[in-house]
Amino acid sequence: LAALDIPPEVLPASSFPPGSAYVDHSPRLLLPGLDPAERGRLEVCACQQAELVEKHCRLYPAVIDQQALLAARVEAALVRNHPKPARVDDTMSTACIELSVRADE
């Protein structure tokens, strides 16, 4: 396959108008035929989304930075095995509010 010529401004958010929706699809875009420089750039972007890298890494036809990809996969495993604790709502329930009682009652 011939190398794909993808300009570097295809993925960066800075190339989109302010206020527009931007989704980084780099974990899904590590396609066959990318030149090594472009693949490396996409890998750097992809590793910011560890859980998606873990999901799609088996489909990557080549990897430039094995250690970075492995680190992203380890991060995904840690997140999966140690979920964030549920947020505790410290707002007092109205059932616990005591009404003041006057002494003359």
PDB file of C-alpha atoms in Angstrom:
ATOM      1  CA  LEU A   1       0.000   0.000   0.000  1.00  0.00           C
ATOM      2  CA  ALA A   2       1.196   3.491  -0.775  1.00  0.00           C
ATOM      3  CA  ALA A   3       1.630   5.900   2.121  1.00  0.00           C
ATOM      4  CA  LEU A   4      -1.370   8.134   2.674  1.00  0.00           C
ATOM      5  CA  ASP A   5      -0.619  11.825   2.534  1.00  0.00           C
ATOM      6  CA  ILE A   6      -2.696  13.231   5.402  1.00  0.00           C
ATOM      7  CA  PRO A   7      -1.939  16.866   6.131  1.00  0.00           C
ATOM      8  CA  PRO A   8      -1.117  17.550   9.809  1.00  0.00           C
ATOM      9  CA  GLU A   9      -4.004  19.996  10.114  1.00  0.00           C
ATOM     10  CA  VAL A  10      -6.615  17.250   9.630  1.00  0.00           C
ATOM     11  CA  LEU A  11      -6.898  16.330  13.309  1.00  0.00           C
ATOM     12  CA  PRO A  12      -5.753  19.216  15.530  1.00  0.00           C
ATOM     13  CA  ALA A  13      -8.564  21.127  17.211  1.00  0.00           C
ATOM     14  CA  SER A  14      -6.828  24.374  16.297  1.00  0.00           C
ATOM     15  CA  SER A  15      -7.823  23.853  12.674  1.00  0.00           C
ATOM     16  CA  PHE A  16     -11.536  24.057  13.545  1.00  0.00           C
ATOM     17  CA  PRO A  17     -13.450  27.321  13.985  1.00  0.00           C
ATOM     18  CA  PRO A  18     -13.899  28.450  17.605  1.00  0.00           C
ATOM     19  CA  GLY A  19     -17.017  26.984  19.193  1.00  0.00           C
ATOM     20  CA  SER A  20     -17.332  24.120  16.704  1.00  0.00           C
ATOM     21  CA  ALA A  21     -17.612  20.545  17.897  1.00  0.00           C
ATOM     22  CA  TYR A  22     -14.282  18.718  17.710  1.00  0.00           C
ATOM     23  CA  VAL A  23     -13.804  14.999  18.262  1.00  0.00           C
ATOM     24  CA  ASP A  24     -10.340  13.471  18.230  1.00  0.00           C
ATOM     25  CA  HIS A  25     -10.678  10.252  16.255  1.00  0.00           C
ATOM     26  CA  SER A  26      -6.972   9.409  16.379  1.00  0.00           C
ATOM     27  CA  PRO A  27      -7.416   6.086  18.243  1.00  0.00           C
ATOM     28  CA  ARG A  28      -9.509   4.868  15.316  1.00  0.00           C
ATOM     29  CA  LEU A  29      -7.424   6.411  12.527  1.00  0.00           C
ATOM     30  CA  LEU A  30      -4.214   4.414  12.754  1.00  0.00           C
ATOM     31  CA  LEU A  31      -4.871   2.931   9.324  1.00  0.00           C
ATOM     32  CA  PRO A  32      -2.597   0.917   7.051  1.00  0.00           C
ATOM     33  CA  GLY A  33      -0.528   2.960   4.637  1.00  0.00           C
ATOM     34  CA  LEU A  34       0.256   5.899   6.925  1.00  0.00           C
ATOM     35  CA  ASP A  35       3.805   7.176   6.665  1.00  0.00           C
ATOM     36  CA  PRO A  36       5.785   6.663   9.911  1.00  0.00           C
ATOM     37  CA  ALA A  37       5.802  10.375  10.849  1.00  0.00           C
ATOM     38  CA  GLU A  38       2.021  10.642  10.511  1.00  0.00           C
ATOM     39  CA  ARG A  39       1.491   7.352  12.370  1.00  0.00           C
ATOM     40  CA  GLY A  40       3.728   8.581  15.190  1.00  0.00           C
ATOM     41  CA  ARG A  41       1.794  11.867  15.424  1.00  0.00           C
ATOM     42  CA  LEU A  42      -1.520  10.000  15.545  1.00  0.00           C
ATOM     43  CA  GLU A  43      -0.182   7.622  18.196  1.00  0.00           C
ATOM     44  CA  VAL A  44       0.739  10.574  20.414  1.00  0.00           C
ATOM     45  CA  CYS A  45      -2.805  11.943  20.036  1.00  0.00           C
ATOM     46  CA  ALA A  46      -4.357   8.516  20.529  1.00  0.00           C
ATOM     47  CA  CYS A  47      -2.490   7.815  23.763  1.00  0.00           C
ATOM     48  CA  GLN A  48      -4.404  10.693  25.371  1.00  0.00           C
ATOM     49  CA  GLN A  49      -7.473   8.412  25.129  1.00  0.00           C
ATOM     50  CA  ALA A  50      -6.161   5.256  26.752  1.00  0.00           C
ATOM     51  CA  GLU A  51      -9.445   3.365  26.884  1.00  0.00           C
ATOM     52  CA  LEU A  52     -10.035   3.824  23.144  1.00  0.00           C
ATOM     53  CA  VAL A  53      -6.454   2.771  22.405  1.00  0.00           C
ATOM     54  CA  GLU A  54      -7.079  -0.419  24.369  1.00  0.00           C
ATOM     55  CA  LYS A  55     -10.276  -1.030  22.433  1.00  0.00           C
ATOM     56  CA  HIS A  56      -8.739  -0.487  18.976  1.00  0.00           C
ATOM     57  CA  CYS A  57      -5.063  -1.460  19.387  1.00  0.00           C
ATOM     58  CA  ARG A  58      -5.520  -4.968  18.020  1.00  0.00           C
ATOM     59  CA  LEU A  59      -6.550  -3.400  14.717  1.00  0.00           C
ATOM     60  CA  TYR A  60      -3.430  -1.237  14.336  1.00  0.00           C
ATOM     61  CA  PRO A  61      -1.382  -2.579  11.411  1.00  0.00           C
ATOM     62  CA  ALA A  62       1.852  -1.038  12.738  1.00  0.00           C
ATOM     63  CA  VAL A  63       3.041   0.766  15.840  1.00  0.00           C
ATOM     64  CA  ILE A  64       5.838   3.333  16.012  1.00  0.00           C
ATOM     65  CA  ASP A  65       6.099   3.758  19.801  1.00  0.00           C
ATOM     66  CA  GLN A  66       5.402   0.384  21.426  1.00  0.00           C
ATOM     67  CA  GLN A  67       6.147   1.683  24.937  1.00  0.00           C
ATOM     68  CA  ALA A  68       3.707   4.601  24.685  1.00  0.00           C
ATOM     69  CA  LEU A  69       0.989   2.293  23.402  1.00  0.00           C
ATOM     70  CA  LEU A  70       1.703  -0.192  26.185  1.00  0.00           C
ATOM     71  CA  ALA A  71       1.553   2.623  28.759  1.00  0.00           C
ATOM     72  CA  ALA A  72      -1.846   3.702  27.399  1.00  0.00           C
ATOM     73  CA  ARG A  73      -3.115   0.127  27.591  1.00  0.00           C
ATOM     74  CA  VAL A  74      -1.895  -0.212  31.195  1.00  0.00           C
ATOM     75  CA  GLU A  75      -3.629   3.068  32.045  1.00  0.00           C
ATOM     76  CA  ALA A  76      -6.848   1.729  30.512  1.00  0.00           C
ATOM     77  CA  ALA A  77      -6.563  -1.462  32.563  1.00  0.00           C
ATOM     78  CA  LEU A  78      -6.031   0.536  35.760  1.00  0.00           C
ATOM     79  CA  VAL A  79      -9.047   2.724  35.051  1.00  0.00           C
ATOM     80  CA  ARG A  80     -11.156  -0.319  34.243  1.00  0.00           C
ATOM     81  CA  ASN A  81     -10.095  -2.229  37.376  1.00  0.00           C
ATOM     82  CA  HIS A  82     -10.175   0.741  39.748  1.00  0.00           C
ATOM     83  CA  PRO A  83     -13.200   2.833  38.843  1.00  0.00           C
ATOM     84  CA  LYS A  84     -13.556   6.266  40.362  1.00  0.00           C
ATOM     85  CA  PRO A  85     -15.582   6.184  43.570  1.00  0.00           C
ATOM     86  CA  ALA A  86     -19.132   7.356  43.277  1.00  0.00           C
ATOM     87  CA  ARG A  87     -19.551  11.000  44.157  1.00  0.00           C
ATOM     88  CA  VAL A  88     -20.973  11.411  47.620  1.00  0.00           C
ATOM     89  CA  ASP A  89     -23.718  13.975  47.791  1.00  0.00           C
ATOM     90  CA  ASP A  90     -23.130  15.918  50.993  1.00  0.00           C
ATOM     91  CA  THR A  91     -26.330  17.900  50.699  1.00  0.00           C
ATOM     92  CA  MET A  92     -28.361  17.374  53.842  1.00  0.00           C
ATOM     93  CA  SER A  93     -31.609  15.566  53.288  1.00  0.00           C
ATOM     94  CA  THR A  94     -34.721  17.462  54.318  1.00  0.00           C
ATOM     95  CA  ALA A  95     -35.703  14.423  56.379  1.00  0.00           C
ATOM     96  CA  CYS A  96     -32.817  15.195  58.760  1.00  0.00           C
ATOM     97  CA  ILE A  97     -33.574  18.849  59.391  1.00  0.00           C
ATOM     98  CA  GLU A  98     -34.722  19.483  62.930  1.00  0.00           C
ATOM     99  CA  LEU A  99     -37.279  22.209  63.390  1.00  0.00           C
ATOM    100  CA  SER A 100     -36.652  24.558  66.246  1.00  0.00           C
ATOM    101  CA  VAL A 101     -39.064  24.183  69.101  1.00  0.00           C
ATOM    102  CA  ARG A 102     -39.888  27.147  71.295  1.00  0.00           C
ATOM    103  CA  ALA A 103     -39.613  26.730  75.040  1.00  0.00           C
ATOM    104  CA  ASP A 104     -43.221  27.764  75.684  1.00  0.00           C
ATOM    105  CA  GLU A 105     -44.685  24.876  73.664  1.00  0.00           C
TER     106      GLU A 105
END
